[in-house]
mmCIF file of C-alpha atoms in Angstrom:
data_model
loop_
_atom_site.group_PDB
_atom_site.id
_atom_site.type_symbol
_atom_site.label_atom_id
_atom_site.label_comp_id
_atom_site.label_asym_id
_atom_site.label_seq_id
_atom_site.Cartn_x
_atom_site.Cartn_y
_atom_site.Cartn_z
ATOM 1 C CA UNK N 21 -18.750 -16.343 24.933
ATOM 2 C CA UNK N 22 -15.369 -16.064 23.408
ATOM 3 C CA UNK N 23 -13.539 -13.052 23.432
ATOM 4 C CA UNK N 24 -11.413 -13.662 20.559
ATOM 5 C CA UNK N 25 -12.297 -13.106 16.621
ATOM 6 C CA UNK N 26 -12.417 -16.139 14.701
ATOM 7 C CA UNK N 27 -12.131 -16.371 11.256
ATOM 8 C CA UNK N 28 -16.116 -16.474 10.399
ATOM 9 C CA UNK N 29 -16.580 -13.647 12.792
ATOM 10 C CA UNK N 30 -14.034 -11.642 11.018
ATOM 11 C CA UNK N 31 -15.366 -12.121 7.928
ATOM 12 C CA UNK N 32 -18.687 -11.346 9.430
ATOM 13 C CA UNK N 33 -17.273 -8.035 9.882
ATOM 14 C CA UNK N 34 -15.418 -7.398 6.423
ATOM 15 C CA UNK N 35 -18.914 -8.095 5.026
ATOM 16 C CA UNK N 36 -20.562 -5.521 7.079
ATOM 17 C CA UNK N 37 -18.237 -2.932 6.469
ATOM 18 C CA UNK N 38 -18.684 -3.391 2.853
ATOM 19 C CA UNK N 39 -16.043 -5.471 1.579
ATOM 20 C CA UNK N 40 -17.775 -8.383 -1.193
ATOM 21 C CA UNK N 41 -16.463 -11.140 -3.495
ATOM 22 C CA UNK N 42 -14.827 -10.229 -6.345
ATOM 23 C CA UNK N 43 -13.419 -6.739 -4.695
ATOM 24 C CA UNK N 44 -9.689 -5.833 -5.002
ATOM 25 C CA UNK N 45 -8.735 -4.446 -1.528
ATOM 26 C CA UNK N 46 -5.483 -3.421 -0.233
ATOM 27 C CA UNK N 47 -5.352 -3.708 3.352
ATOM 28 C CA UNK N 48 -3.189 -1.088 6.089
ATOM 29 C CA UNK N 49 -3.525 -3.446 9.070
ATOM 30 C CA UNK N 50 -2.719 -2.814 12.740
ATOM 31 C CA UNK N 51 -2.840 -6.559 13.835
ATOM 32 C CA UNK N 52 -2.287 -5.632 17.499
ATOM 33 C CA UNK N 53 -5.785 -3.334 17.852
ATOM 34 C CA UNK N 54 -8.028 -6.554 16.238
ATOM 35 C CA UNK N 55 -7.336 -8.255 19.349
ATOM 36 C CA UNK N 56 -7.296 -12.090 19.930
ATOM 37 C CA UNK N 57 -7.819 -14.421 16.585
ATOM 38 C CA UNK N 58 -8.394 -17.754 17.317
ATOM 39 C CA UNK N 59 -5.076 -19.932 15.483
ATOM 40 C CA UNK N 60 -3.788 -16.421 15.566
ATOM 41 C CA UNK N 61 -3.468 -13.788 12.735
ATOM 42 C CA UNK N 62 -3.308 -15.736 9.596
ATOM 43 C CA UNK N 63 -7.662 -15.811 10.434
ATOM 44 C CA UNK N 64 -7.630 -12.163 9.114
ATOM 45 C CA UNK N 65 -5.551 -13.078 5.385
ATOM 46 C CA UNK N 66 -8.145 -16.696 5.361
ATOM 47 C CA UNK N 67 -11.495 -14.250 6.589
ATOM 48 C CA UNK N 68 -10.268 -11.288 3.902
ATOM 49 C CA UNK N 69 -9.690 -14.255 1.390
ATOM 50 C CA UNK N 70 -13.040 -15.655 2.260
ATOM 51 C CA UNK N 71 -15.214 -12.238 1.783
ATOM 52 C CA UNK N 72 -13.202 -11.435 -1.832
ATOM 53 C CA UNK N 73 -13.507 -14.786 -2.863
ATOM 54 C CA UNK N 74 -11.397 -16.997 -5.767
ATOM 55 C CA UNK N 75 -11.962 -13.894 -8.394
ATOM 56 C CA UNK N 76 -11.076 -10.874 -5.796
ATOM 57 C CA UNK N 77 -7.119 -9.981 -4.208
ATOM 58 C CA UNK N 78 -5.680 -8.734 -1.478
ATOM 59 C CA UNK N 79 -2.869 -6.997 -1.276
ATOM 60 C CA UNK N 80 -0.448 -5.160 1.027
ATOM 61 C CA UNK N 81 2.333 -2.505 0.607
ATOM 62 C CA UNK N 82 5.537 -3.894 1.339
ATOM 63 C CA UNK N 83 8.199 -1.547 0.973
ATOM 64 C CA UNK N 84 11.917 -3.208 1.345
ATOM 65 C CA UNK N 85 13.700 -3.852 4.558
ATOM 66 C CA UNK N 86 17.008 -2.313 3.625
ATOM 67 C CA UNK N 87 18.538 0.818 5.692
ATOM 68 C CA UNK N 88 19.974 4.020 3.700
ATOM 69 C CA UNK N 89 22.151 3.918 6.091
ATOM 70 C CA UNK N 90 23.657 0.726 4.758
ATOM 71 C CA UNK N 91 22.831 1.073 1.159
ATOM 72 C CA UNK N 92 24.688 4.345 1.469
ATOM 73 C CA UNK N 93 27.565 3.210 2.785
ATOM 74 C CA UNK N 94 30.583 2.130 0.444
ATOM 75 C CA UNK N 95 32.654 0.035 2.432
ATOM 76 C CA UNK N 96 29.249 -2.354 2.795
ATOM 77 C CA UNK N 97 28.140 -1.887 -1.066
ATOM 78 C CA UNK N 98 29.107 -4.993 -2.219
ATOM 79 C CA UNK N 99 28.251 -7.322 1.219
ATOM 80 C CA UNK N 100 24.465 -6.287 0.201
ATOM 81 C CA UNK N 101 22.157 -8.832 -1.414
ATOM 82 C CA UNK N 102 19.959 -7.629 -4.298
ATOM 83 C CA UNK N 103 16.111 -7.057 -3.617
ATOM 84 C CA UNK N 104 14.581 -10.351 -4.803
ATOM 85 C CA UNK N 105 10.736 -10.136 -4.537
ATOM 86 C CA UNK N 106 10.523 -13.897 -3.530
ATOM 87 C CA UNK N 107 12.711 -13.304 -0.343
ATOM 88 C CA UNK N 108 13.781 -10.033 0.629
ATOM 89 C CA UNK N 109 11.671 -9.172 3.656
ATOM 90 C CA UNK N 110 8.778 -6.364 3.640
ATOM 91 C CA UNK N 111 9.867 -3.189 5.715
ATOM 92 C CA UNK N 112 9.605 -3.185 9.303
ATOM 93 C CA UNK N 113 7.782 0.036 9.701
ATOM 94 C CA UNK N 114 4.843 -1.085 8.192
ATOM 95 C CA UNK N 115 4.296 -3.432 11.412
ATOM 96 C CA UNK N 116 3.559 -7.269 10.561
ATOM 97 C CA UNK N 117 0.682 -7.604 7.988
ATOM 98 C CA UNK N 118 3.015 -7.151 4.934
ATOM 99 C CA UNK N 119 5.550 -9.278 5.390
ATOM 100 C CA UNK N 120 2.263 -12.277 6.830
ATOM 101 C CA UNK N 121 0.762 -11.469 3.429
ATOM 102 C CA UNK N 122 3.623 -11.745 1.572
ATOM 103 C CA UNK N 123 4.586 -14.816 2.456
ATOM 104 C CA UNK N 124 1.403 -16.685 3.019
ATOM 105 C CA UNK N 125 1.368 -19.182 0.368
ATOM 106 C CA UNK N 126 0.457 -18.274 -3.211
ATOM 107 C CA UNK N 127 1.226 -14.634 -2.977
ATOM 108 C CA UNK N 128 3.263 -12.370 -5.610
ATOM 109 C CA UNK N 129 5.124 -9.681 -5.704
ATOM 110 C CA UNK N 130 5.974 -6.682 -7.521
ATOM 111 C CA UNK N 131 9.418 -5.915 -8.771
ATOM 112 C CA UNK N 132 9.891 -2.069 -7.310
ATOM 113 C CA UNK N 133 12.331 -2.378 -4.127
ATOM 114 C CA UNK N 134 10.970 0.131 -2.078
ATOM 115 C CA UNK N 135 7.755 0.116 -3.634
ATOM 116 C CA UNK N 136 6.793 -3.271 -3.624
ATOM 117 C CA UNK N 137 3.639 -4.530 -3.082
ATOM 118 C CA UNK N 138 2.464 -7.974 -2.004
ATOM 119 C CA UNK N 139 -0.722 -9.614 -3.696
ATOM 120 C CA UNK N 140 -2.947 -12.665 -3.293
ATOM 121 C CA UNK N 141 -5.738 -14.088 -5.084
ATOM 122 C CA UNK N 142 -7.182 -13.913 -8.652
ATOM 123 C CA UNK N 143 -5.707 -11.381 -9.844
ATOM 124 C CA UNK N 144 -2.451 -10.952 -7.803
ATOM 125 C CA UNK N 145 -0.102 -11.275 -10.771
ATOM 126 C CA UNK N 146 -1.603 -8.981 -12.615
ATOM 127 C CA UNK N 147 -1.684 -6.511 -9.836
ATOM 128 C CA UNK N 148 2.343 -7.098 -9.878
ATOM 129 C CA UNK N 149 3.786 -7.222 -12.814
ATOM 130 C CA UNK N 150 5.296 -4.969 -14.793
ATOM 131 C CA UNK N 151 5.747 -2.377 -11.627
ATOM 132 C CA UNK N 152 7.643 0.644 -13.310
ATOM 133 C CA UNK N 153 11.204 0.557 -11.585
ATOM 134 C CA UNK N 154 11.116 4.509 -11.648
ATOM 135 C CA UNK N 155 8.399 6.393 -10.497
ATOM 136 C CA UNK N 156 6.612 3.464 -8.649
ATOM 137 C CA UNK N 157 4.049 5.200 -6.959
ATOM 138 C CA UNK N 158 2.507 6.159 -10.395
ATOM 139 C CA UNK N 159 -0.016 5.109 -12.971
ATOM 140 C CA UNK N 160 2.236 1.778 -13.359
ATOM 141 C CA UNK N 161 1.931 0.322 -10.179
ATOM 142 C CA UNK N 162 -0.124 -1.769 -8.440
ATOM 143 C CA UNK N 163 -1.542 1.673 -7.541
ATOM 144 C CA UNK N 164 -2.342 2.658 -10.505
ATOM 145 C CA UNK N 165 -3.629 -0.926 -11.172
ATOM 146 C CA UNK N 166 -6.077 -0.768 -8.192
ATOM 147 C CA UNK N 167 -7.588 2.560 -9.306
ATOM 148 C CA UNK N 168 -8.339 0.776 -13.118
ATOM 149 C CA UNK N 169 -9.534 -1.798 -11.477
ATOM 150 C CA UNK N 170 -11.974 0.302 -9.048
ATOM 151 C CA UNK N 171 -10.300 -1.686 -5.916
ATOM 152 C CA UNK N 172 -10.911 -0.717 -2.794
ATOM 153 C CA UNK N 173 -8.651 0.721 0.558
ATOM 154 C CA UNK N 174 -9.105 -1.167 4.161
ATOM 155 C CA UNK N 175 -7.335 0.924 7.000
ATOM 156 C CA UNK N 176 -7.960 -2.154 9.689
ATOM 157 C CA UNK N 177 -6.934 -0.298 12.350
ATOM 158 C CA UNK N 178 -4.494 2.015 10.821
ATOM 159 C CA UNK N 179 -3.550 5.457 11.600
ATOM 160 C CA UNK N 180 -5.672 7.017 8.401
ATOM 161 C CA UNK N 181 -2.372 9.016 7.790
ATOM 162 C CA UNK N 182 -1.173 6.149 6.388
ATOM 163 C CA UNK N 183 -2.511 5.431 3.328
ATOM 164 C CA UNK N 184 -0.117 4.628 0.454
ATOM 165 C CA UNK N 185 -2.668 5.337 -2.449
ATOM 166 C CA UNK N 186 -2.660 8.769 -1.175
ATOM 167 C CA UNK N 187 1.209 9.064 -2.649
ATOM 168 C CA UNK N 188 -0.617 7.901 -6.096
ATOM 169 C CA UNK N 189 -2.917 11.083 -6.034
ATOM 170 C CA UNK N 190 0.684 13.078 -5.101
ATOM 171 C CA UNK N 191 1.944 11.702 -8.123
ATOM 172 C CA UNK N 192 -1.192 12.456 -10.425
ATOM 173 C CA UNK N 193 -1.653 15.734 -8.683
ATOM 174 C CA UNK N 194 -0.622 18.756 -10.743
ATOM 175 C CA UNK N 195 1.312 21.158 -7.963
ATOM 176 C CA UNK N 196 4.316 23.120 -7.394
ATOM 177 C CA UNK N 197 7.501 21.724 -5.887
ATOM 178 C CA UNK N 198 7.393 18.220 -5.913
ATOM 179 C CA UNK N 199 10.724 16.748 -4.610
ATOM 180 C CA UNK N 200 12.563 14.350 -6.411
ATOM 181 C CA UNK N 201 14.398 11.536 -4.913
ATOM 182 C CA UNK N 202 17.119 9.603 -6.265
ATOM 183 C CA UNK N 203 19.068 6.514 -5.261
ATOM 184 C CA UNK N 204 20.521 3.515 -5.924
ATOM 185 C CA UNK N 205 19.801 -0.189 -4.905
ATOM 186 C CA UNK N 206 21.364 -3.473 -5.979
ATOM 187 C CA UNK N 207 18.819 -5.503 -8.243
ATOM 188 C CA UNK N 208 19.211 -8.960 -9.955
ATOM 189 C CA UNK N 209 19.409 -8.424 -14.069
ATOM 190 C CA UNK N 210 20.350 -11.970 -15.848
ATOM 191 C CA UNK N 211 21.546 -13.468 -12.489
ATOM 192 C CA UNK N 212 23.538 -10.826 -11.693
ATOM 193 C CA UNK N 213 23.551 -8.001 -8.889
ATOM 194 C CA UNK N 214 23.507 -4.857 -10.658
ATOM 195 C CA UNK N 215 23.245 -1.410 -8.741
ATOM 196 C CA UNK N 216 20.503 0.372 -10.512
ATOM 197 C CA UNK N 217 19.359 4.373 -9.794
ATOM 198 C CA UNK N 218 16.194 4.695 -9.228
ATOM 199 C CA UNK N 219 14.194 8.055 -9.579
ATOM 200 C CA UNK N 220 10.659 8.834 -8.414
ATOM 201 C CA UNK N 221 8.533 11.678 -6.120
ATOM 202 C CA UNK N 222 9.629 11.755 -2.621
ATOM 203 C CA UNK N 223 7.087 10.740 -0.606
ATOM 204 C CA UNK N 224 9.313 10.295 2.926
ATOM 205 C CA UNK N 225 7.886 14.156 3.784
ATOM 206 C CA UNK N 226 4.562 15.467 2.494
ATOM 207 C CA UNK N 227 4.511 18.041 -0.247
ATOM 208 C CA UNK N 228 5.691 21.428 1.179
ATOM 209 C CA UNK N 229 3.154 23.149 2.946
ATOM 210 C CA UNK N 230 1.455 20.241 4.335
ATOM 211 C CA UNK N 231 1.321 18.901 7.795
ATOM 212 C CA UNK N 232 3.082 15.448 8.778
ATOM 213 C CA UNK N 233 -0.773 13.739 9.006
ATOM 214 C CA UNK N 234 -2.176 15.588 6.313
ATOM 215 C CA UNK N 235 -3.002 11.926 4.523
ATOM 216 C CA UNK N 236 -5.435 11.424 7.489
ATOM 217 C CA UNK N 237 -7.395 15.241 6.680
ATOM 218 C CA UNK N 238 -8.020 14.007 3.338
ATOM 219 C CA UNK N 239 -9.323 10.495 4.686
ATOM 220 C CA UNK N 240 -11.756 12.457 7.150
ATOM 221 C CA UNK N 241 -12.843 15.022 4.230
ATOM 222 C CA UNK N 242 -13.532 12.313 2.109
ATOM 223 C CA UNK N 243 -15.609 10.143 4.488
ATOM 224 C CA UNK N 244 -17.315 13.446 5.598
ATOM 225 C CA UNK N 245 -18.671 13.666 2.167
ATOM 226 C CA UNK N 246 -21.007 10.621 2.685
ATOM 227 C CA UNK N 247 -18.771 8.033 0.764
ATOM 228 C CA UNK N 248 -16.727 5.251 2.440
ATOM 229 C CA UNK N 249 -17.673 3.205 5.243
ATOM 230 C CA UNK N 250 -16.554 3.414 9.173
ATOM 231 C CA UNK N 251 -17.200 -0.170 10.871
ATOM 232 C CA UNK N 252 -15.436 -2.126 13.719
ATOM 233 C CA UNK N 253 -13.666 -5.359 12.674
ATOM 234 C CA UNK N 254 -12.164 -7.513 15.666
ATOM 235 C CA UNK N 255 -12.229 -4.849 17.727
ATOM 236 C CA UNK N 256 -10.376 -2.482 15.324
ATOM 237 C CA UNK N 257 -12.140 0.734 14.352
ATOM 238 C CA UNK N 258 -11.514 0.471 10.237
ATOM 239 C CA UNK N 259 -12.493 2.505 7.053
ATOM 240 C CA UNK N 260 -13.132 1.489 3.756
ATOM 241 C CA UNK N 261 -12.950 3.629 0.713
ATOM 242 C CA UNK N 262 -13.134 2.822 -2.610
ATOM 243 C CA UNK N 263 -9.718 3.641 -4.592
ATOM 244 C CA UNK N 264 -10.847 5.361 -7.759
ATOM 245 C CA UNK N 265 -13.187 7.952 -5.975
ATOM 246 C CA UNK N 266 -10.457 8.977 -3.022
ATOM 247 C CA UNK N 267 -7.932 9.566 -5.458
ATOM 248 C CA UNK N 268 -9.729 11.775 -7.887
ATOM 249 C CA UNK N 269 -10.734 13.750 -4.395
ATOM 250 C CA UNK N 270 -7.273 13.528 -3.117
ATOM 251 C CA UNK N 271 -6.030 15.122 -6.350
ATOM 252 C CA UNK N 272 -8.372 17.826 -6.082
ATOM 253 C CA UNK N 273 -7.670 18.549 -2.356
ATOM 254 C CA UNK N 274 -3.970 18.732 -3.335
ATOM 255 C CA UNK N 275 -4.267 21.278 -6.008
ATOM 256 C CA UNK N 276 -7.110 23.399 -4.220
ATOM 257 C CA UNK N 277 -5.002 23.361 -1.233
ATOM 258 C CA UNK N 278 -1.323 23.857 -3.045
ATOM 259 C CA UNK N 279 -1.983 25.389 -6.377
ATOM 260 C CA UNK N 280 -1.451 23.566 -9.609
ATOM 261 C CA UNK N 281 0.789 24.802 -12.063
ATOM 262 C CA UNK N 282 2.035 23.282 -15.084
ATOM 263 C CA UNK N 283 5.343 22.478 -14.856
ATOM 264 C CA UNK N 284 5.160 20.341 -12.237
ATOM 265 C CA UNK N 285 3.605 17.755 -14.571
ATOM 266 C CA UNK N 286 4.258 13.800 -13.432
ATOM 267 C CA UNK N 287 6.441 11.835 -14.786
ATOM 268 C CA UNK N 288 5.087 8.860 -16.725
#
């Protein structure tokens, strides 16, 4: 018997873990821990595709592979190209999934540079457009657009700590201190690079008070409460939760565990 996953087997598995046509699911991937795919890992975007079916998407978050340290400097300011969501590539430190399911054929993206996410299937340019250029982790974002459209979260292998949506319930949640971030990145407006600031919740360090992997104690508190499913896919241990129900829990975790207070309303 083979030892690698093919693409029915795969999907095999992304049925028994829960995942069914129609779903929205966006997908933290550790490629490396499925092991072996037969015609290698485009079988996990055709199996995921196969399971969701024409109506359901997939998506990914992308991020933006530009370094501060290059955007900051001035001497390189104008040698930079501007984000272009067709081309510029998906940020390294996610690993390889985002940038396979960005440009696997048919796929959109959103318009935020660093918080760009990837989509594919029915409803992938819905997911994507319109992404708010500030505050991007927020209620308009693919995000946001997951949680209306009870979508659900696939951590295929991936650290639980890092699950973007979880920056949506940091956005939504109502505590004291949230950092703001500022910056600047070149963008194209009528064919033109323009440098644009961009504001939004930092989300490079958890909210003050929190440990580094605190993302991953929410995960395990939430699945510990009888809701989302464990399951092995490949031979990745994976989780699936569904987006609208973690978030609400997130978002009372958050202000249980930091206080709310109300003037640390988000932004909109």
């Amino acid at each position: 018997m083979s030892e690698r996953a093919t693409r029915s087997s795969l999907a095999t598995d992304l049925r028994a873990i829960g995942l069914a046509p129609g779903d929205a699911v966006l997908v933290h991937a550790a490629l490396r821990r499925l092991g072996p795919i037969a015609g290698g890992p485009d079988g996990i975007v055709d199996a995921l595709v196969d399971v969701t079916g024409p109506a359901g998407t997939v998506l990914a978050y992308c991020d933006w592979q530009m370094l501060d340290e290059e955007r900051d400097d001035p001497a390189l300011r104008h040698h930079l190209p501007p984000f272009d969501p067709q081309r510029s590539r998906a940020t390294r430190d996610n690993g390889f999934w985002p940038e396979l399911l960005r440009t696997t054929p048919g796929a959109r993206r959103s318009g935020n540079p660093g918080a760009s996410f990837a989509a594919l299937g029915g409803r992938a340019e819905w997911f994507t457009a319109d992404h708010a250029l500030d505050y991007g982790y927020g209620p308009r974002s693919p995000l946001g657009r997951l949680v209306e459209a009870r979508g659900k979260v696939l951590m295929l292998g991936a650290p639980l700590d890092t699950m973007t949506l979880l920056h949506h319930a940091e956005h939504l949640a109502d505590i004291p201190g949230k950092r703001i971030r500022r910056h600047e990145a070149p963008i194209r407006v009528d064919g033109e690079t323009v440098w644009r600031s961009f504001e939004e919740f930092d989300t490079s360090d958890p909210p003050d008070g929190l440990a580094d992997d605190y993302m991953a104690e929410v995960v395990e508190a939430f699945l510990a409460t009888g809701q989302g499913r464990r399951g092995v896919i490949g031979r990745a241990g994976s989780v699936l939760v569904e987006a609208a129900p973690i978030v609400a829990f997130a978002i009372d975790w958050l202000e249980h565990r930091l206080g709310r207070t109300a003037s640390a309303r988000p932004a909109p």
